[in-house]
Short mmCIF file of C-alpha atoms in Angstrom, two decimals:
data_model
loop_
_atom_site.label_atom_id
_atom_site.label_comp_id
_atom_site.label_asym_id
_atom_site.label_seq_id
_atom_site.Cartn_x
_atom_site.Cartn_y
_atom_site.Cartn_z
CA UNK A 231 15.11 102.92 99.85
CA UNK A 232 15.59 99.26 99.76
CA UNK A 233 18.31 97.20 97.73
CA UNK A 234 15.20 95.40 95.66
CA UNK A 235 13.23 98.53 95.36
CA UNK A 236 12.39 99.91 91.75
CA UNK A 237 14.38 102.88 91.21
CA UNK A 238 16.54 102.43 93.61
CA UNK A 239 19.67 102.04 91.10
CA UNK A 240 22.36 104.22 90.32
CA UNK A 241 23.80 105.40 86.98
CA UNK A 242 20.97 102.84 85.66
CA UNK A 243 22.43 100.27 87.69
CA UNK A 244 20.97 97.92 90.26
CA UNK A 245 22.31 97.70 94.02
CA UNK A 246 22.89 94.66 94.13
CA UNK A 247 24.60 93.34 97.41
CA UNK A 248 26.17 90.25 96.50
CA UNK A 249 28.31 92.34 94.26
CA UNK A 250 26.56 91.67 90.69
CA UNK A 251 25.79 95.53 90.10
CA UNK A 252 27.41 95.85 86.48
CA UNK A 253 24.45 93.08 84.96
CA UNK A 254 21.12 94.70 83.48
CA UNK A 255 17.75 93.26 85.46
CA UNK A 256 15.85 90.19 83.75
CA UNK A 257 12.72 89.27 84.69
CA UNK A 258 9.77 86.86 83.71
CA UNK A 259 8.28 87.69 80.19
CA UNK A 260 4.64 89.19 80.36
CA UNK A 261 2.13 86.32 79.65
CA UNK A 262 -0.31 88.94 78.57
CA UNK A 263 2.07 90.65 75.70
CA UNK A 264 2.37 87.28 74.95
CA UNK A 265 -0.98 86.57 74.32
CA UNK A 266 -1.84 89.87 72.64
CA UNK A 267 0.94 89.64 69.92
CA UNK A 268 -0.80 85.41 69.17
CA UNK A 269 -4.29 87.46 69.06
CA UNK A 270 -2.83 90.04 66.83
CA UNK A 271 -1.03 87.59 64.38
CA UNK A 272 -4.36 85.16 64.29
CA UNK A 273 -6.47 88.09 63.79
CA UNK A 274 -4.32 89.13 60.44
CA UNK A 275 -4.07 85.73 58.94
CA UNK A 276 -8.14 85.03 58.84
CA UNK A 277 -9.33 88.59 58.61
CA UNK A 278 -9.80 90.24 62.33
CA UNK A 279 -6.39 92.29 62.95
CA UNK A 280 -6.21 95.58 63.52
CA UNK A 281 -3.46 98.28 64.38
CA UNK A 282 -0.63 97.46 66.27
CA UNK A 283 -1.32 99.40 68.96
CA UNK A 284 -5.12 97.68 69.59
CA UNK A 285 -4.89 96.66 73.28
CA UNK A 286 -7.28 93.57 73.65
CA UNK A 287 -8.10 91.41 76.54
CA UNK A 288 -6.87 87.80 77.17
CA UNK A 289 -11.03 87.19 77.19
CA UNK A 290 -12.14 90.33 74.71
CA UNK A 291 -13.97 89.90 71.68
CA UNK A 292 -11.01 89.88 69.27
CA UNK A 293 -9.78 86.55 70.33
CA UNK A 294 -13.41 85.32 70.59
CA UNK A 295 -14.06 85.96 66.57
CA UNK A 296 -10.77 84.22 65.57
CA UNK A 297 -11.68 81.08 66.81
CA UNK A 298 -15.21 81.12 65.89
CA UNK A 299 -14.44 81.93 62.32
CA UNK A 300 -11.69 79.38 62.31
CA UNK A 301 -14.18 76.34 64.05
CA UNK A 302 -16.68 77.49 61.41
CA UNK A 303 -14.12 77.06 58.51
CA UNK A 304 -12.74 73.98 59.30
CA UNK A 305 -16.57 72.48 59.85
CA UNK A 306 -17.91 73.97 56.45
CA UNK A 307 -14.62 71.99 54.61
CA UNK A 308 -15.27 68.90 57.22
CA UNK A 309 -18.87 68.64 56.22
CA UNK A 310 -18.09 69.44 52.23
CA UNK A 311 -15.51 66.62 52.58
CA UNK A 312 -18.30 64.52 52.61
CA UNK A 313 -19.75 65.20 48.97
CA UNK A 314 -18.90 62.51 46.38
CA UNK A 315 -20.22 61.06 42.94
CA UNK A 316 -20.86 58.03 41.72
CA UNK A 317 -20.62 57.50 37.76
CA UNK A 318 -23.27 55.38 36.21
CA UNK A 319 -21.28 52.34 36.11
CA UNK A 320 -20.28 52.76 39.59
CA UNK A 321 -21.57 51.81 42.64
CA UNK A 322 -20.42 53.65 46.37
CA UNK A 323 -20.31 51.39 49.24
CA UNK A 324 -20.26 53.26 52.42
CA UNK A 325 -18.31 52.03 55.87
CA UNK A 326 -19.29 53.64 58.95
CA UNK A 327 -16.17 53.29 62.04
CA UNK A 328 -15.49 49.91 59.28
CA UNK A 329 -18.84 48.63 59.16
CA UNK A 330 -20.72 48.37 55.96
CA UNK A 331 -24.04 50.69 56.23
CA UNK A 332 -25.00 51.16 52.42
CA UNK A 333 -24.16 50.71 48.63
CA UNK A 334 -25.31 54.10 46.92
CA UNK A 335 -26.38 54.59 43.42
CA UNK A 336 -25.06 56.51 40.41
CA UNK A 337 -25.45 60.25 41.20
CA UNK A 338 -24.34 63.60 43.70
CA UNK A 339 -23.64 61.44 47.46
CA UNK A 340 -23.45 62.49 50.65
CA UNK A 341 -21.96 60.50 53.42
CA UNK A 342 -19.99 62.08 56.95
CA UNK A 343 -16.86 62.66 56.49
CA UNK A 344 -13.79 61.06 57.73
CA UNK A 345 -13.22 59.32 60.67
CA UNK A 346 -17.02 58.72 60.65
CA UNK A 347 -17.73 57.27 57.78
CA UNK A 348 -15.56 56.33 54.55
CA UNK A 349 -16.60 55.59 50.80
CA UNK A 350 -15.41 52.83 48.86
CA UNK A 351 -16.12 53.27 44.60
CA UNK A 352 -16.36 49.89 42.80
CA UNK A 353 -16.70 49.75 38.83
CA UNK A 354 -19.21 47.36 38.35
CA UNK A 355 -19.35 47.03 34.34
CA UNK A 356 -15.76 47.98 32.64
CA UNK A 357 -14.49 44.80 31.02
CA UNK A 358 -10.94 44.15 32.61
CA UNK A 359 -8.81 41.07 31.27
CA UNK A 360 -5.08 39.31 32.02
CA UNK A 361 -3.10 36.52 30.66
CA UNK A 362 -1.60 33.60 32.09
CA UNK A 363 0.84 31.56 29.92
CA UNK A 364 1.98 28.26 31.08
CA UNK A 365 2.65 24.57 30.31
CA UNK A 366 1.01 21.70 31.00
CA UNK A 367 0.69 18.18 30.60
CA UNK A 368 -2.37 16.53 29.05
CA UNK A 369 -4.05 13.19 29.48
CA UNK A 370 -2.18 11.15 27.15
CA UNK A 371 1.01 12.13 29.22
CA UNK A 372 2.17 15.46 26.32
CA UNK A 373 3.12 18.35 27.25
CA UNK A 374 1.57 22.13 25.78
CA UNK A 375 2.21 25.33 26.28
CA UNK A 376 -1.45 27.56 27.22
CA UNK A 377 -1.58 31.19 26.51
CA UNK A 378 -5.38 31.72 28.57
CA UNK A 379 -6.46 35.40 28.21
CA UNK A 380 -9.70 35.82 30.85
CA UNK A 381 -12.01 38.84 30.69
CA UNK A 382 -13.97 40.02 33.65
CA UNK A 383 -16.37 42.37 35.72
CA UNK A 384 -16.82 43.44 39.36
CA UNK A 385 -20.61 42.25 39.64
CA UNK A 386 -21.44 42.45 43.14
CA UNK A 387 -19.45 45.58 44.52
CA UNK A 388 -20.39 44.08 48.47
CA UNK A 389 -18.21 40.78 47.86
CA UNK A 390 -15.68 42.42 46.04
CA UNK A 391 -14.81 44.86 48.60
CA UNK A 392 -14.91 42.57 51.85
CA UNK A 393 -15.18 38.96 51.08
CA UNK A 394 -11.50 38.92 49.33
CA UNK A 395 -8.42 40.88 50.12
CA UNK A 396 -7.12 40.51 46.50
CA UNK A 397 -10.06 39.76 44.24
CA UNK A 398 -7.67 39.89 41.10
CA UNK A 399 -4.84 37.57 42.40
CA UNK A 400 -7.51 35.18 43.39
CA UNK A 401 -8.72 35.35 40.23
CA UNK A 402 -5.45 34.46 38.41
CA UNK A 403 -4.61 31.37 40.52
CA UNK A 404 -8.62 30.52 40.28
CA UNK A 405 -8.25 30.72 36.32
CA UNK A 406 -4.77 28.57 36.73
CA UNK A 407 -5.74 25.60 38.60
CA UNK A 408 -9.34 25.46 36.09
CA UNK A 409 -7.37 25.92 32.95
CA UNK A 410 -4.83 22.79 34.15
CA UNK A 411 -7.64 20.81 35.65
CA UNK A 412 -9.56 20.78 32.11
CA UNK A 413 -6.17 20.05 30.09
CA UNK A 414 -5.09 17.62 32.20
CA UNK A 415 -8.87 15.56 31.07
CA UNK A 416 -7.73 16.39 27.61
CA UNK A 417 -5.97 14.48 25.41
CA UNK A 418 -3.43 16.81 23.19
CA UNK A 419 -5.29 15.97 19.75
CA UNK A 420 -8.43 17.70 21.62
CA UNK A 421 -6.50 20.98 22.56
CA UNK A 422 -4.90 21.50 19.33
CA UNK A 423 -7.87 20.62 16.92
CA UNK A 424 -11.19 20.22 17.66
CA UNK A 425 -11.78 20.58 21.22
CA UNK A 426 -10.65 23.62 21.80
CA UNK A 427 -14.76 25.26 22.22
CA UNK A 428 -15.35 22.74 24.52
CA UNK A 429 -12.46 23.53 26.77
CA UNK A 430 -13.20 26.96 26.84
CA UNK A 431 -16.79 26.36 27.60
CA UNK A 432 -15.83 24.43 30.84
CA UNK A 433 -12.63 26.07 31.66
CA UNK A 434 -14.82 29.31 32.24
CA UNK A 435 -17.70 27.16 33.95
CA UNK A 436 -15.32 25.90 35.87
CA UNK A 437 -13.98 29.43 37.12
CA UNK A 438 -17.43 30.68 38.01
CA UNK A 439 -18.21 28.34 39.71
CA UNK A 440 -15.31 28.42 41.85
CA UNK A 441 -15.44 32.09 42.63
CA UNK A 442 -19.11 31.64 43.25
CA UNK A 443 -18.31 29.51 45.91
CA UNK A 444 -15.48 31.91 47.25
CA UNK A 445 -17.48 34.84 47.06
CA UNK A 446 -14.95 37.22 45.36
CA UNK A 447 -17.66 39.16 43.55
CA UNK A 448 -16.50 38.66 39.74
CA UNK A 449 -18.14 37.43 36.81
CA UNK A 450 -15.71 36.01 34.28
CA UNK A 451 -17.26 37.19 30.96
CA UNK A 452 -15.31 35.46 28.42
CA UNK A 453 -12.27 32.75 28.49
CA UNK A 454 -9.97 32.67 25.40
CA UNK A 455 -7.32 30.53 24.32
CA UNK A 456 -4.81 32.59 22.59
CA UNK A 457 -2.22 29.96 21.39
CA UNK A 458 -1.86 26.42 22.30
CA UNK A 459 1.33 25.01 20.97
CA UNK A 460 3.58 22.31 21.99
CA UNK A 461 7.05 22.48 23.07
CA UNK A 462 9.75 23.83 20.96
CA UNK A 463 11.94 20.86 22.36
CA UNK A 464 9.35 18.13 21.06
CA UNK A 465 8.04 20.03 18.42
CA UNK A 466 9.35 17.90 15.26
CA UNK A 467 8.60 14.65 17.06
CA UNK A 468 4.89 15.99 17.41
CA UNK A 469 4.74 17.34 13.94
CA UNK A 470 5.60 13.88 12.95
CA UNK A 471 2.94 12.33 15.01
CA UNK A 472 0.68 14.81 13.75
CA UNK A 473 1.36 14.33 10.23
CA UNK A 474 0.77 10.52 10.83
CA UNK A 475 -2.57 10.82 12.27
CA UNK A 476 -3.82 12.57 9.72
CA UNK A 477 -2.77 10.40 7.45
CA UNK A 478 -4.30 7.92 8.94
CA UNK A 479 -7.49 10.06 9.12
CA UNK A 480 -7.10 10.18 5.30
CA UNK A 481 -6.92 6.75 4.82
CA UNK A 482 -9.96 5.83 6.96
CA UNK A 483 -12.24 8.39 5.10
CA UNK A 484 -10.63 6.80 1.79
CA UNK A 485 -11.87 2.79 3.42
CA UNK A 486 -15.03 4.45 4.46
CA UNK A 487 -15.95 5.70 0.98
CA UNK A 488 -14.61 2.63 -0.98
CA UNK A 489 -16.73 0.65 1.17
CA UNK A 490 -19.62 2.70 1.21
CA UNK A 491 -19.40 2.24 -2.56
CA UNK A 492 -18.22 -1.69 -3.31
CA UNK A 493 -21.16 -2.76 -0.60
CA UNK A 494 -24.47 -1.63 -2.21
CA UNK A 495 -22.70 -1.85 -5.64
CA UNK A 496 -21.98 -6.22 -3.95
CA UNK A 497 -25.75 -6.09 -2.66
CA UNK A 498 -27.69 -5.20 -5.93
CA UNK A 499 -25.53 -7.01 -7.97
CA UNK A 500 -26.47 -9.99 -5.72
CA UNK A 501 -30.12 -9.47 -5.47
CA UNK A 502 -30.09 -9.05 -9.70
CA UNK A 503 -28.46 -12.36 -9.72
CA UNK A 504 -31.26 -13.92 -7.16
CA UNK A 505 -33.70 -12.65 -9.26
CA UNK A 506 -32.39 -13.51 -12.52
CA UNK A 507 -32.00 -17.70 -11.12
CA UNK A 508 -35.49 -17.13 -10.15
CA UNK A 509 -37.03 -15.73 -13.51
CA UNK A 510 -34.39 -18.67 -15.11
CA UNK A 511 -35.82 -21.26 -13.07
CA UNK A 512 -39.57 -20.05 -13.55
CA UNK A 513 -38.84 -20.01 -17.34
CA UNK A 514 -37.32 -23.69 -17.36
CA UNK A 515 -40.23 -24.91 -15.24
CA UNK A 516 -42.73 -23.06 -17.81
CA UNK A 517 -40.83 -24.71 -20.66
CA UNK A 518 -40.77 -27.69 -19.05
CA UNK A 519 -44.65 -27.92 -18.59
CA UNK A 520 -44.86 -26.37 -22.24
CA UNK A 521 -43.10 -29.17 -23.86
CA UNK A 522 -44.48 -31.88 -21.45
CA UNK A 523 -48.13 -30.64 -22.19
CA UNK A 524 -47.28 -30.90 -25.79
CA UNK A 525 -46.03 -34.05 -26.01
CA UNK A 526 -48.89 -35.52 -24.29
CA UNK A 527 -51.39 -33.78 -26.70
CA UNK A 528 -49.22 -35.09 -29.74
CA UNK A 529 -49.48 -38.51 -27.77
CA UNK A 530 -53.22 -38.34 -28.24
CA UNK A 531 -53.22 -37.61 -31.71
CA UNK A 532 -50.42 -40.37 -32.82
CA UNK A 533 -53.08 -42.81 -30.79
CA UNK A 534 -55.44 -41.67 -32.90
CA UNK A 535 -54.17 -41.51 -36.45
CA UNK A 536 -50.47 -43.17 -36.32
CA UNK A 537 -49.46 -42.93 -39.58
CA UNK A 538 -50.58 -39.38 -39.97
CA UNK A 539 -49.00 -38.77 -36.90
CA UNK A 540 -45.26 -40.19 -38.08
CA UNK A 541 -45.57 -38.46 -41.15
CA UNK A 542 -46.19 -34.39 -40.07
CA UNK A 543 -43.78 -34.88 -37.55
CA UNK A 544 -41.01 -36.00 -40.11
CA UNK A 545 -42.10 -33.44 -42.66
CA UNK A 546 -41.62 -30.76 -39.78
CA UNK A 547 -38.43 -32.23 -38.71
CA UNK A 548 -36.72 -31.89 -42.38
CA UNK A 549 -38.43 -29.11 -42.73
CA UNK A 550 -36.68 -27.18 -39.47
CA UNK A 551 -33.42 -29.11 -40.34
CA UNK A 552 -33.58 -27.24 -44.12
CA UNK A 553 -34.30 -24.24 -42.98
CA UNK A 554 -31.20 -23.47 -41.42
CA UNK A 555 -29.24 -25.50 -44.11
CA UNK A 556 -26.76 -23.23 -46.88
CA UNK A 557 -26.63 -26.23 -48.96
CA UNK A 558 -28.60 -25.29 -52.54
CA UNK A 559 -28.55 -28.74 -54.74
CA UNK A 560 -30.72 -28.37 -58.66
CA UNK A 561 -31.89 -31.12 -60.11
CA UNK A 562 -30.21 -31.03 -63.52
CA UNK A 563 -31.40 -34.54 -65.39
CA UNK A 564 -33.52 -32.79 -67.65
CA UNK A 565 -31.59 -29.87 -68.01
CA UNK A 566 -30.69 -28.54 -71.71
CA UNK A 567 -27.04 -27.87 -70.81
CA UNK A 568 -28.01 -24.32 -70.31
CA UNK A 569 -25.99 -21.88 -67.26
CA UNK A 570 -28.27 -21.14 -64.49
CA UNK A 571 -27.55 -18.20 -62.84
CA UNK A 572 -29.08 -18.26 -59.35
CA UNK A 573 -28.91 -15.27 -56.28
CA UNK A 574 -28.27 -18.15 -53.78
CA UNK A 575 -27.47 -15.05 -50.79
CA UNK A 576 -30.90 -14.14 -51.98
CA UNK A 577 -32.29 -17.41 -51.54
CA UNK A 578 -30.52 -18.32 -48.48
CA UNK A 579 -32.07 -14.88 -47.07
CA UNK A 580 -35.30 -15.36 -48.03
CA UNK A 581 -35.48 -19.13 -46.93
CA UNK A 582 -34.43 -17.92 -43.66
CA UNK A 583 -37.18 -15.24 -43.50
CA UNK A 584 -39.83 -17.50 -45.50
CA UNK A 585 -39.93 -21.26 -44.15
CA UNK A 586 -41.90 -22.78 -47.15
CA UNK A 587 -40.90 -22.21 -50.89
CA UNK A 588 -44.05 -21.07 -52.51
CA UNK A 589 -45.86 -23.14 -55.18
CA UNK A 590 -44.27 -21.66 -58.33
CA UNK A 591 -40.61 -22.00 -57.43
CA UNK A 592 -38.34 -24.43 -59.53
CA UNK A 593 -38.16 -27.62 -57.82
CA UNK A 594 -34.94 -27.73 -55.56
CA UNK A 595 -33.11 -31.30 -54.40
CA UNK A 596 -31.19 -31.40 -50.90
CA UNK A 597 -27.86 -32.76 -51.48
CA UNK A 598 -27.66 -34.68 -55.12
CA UNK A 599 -30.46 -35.21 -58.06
CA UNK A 600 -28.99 -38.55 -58.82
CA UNK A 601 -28.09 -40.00 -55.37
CA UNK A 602 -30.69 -42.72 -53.82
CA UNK A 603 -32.85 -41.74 -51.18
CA UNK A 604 -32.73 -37.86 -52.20
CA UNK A 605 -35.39 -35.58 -51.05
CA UNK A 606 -37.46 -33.19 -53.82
CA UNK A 607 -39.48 -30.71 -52.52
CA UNK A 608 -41.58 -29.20 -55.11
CA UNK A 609 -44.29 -26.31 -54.23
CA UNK A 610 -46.02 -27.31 -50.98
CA UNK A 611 -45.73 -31.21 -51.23
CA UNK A 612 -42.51 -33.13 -50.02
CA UNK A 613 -41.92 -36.35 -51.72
CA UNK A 614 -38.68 -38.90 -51.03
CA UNK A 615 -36.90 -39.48 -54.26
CA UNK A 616 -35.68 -43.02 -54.52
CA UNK A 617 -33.86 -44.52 -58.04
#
């Protein structure tokens, strides 16, 4: 028997003739034991082992329904992979290998799954907002402090997902460079008072506009100034300045009304006095012509009856002279000595409301009874007295 022969040891021992007898024999492992105990492990994880002592084929059926049953496994969870839903204020935009192939609508989706094709979910109506706080300088050359709060919406999922790589930070520096565009066109009694509306109105005009033009896919729903304050540092000097503009607001409104008041007051007072000269001077002119027109027809009559004439007008001269006298003279020459008691407030009243004594009075003297060239008037016939 041979040296390299099977069996052909002693006391369990090979012959070997370099001299290396005392070492047990190792040879090369059995690739099919190998491959049986693989089969028989596979087999008991997913369901197709069987006892120990099964002898199968490298190529038998065992092996064959392991990795069928595995391939079908992992395809059923490849293709479920592939199930999604989109909420109703959601939209799915779906990449195949990168490339954009459709924007799916609210509801159970479909789509191959990865490394085909991927999904992208985009809120399209949840309101999201930040703030950006920072200082500024205005048109008149003062400085502010902003506190801009801006509210917005993904409205076209497409641009939102491709056109931008951060749609949000572009957003922020968009809503920066608008807010210190419009304040720096502002002058600071604007942004603190009034003209605050109107900034926001075109601050957020401005920002769509702008990401219109980018293509970021947003729509800024609302713009709102939070606080707009000045400095701390120049605070007091702006109070002060503050204070005296309004003062001086105050003061104008106070001119306005006072001369809202003293100029149609000045303008009717004039046009009374226009037409008060005018009725004077239509009343002098009517006078005028009055006493003109009556001294020509008293002209007539003295050229036709002089004496007459000279007569009636100096009876109606002493006549309106008396009237208005308070002078009360009696004629007392043939008088018994008796007291006379006379009203003269009663006759001085009714002379003033009757201008001729009537025919049964006493006889009454102006000035004296005994002094020359004294006038009697007695009833309705006036005589001059002489001694």
């Amino acid at each position: 028997m041979a040296w390299n022969e099977p069996g052909g040891n002693s006391g369990g021992k090979r012959n070997n003739p370099w001299g290396s007898g005392n070492k047990p024999e190792q040879g090369p492992p059995d690739l099919d034991e190998v491959l049986r105990n693989l089969q028989r492990r596979l087999a008991g994880l997913f369901g197709g082992g069987g006892g120990g002592n099964r002898t199968v084929g490298a190529g038998g059926p065992g092996r064959g329904f392991g990795i069928g049953t595995i391939a079908l496994v992992l395809a059923a969870i490849w293709l479920f992979s592939g199930l999604y839903t989109v909420d109703a204020a959601e939209r799915g935009i779906i990449l195949r290998f990168g490339k954009h192939v459709a924007t799916t609508e609210p509801g159970l989706r479909w789509h191959l799954p990865w490394p085909i094709e991927t999904k992208q979910i985009v809120n399209i109506q949840s309101i999201e907002s930040f703030s950006e706080q920072t200082r500024m300088l205005t048109a008149d050359e003062n400085m502010v402090d902003i506190n801009l709060e801006v509210q917005f919406r993904r409205a076209n999922p497409l641009d939102y997902a491709f056109n931008v790589t951060r749609p949000e930070d572009t957003l922020k520096e968009v809503s920066e460079s608008a807010i210190r565009e419009i304040i720096g066109r502002s002058k600071l009694d604007s942004v603190l008072e009034s003209g605050r509306q109107e900034i926001v109105a075109r601050t957020k005009d401005l920002i769509q506009r702008t990401l219109e033009a980018y293509k970021v896919g947003l729509e800024v729903t609302a713009v709102n100034l939070q606080d707009v304050k000045v400095p701390n540092e120049v605070a007091p000097a702006q109070q002060d300045a503050i204070k005296a503009r309004e003062d001086r607001d105050r003061l104008s409104l106070a001119a306005q009304a006072y001369s809202n008041d003293l100029i149609p007051r000045a303008r009717g007072a004039a046009v009374r006095q226009v037409q008060e000269a005018q009725a004077y001077r239509a009343r002098k002119i009517a006078n005028a012509e009055g006493e003109a027109n009556r001294f020509l027809a008293l002209l007539d009559e003295y050229e036709q009856a002089p004496g007459v004439t000279r007569e009636r007008l100096y009876l109606e001269t002493i006549e309106r002279v008396l009237a208005s006298s308070k002078k009360v003279v009696l004629d007392t020459q043939n008088g018994s000595g008796n007291l006379i008691y006379l009203p003269i407030d009663k006759l001085l009243e009714q002379s003033r409301r009757v201008p001729r004594v009537a025919t049964s009075e006493p006889s009454m003297t102006v000035e004296s009874a005994d002094h020359p060239d004294s006038t009697t008037v007695t009833g309705d016939r006036r005589t001059r007295g002489t001694r």
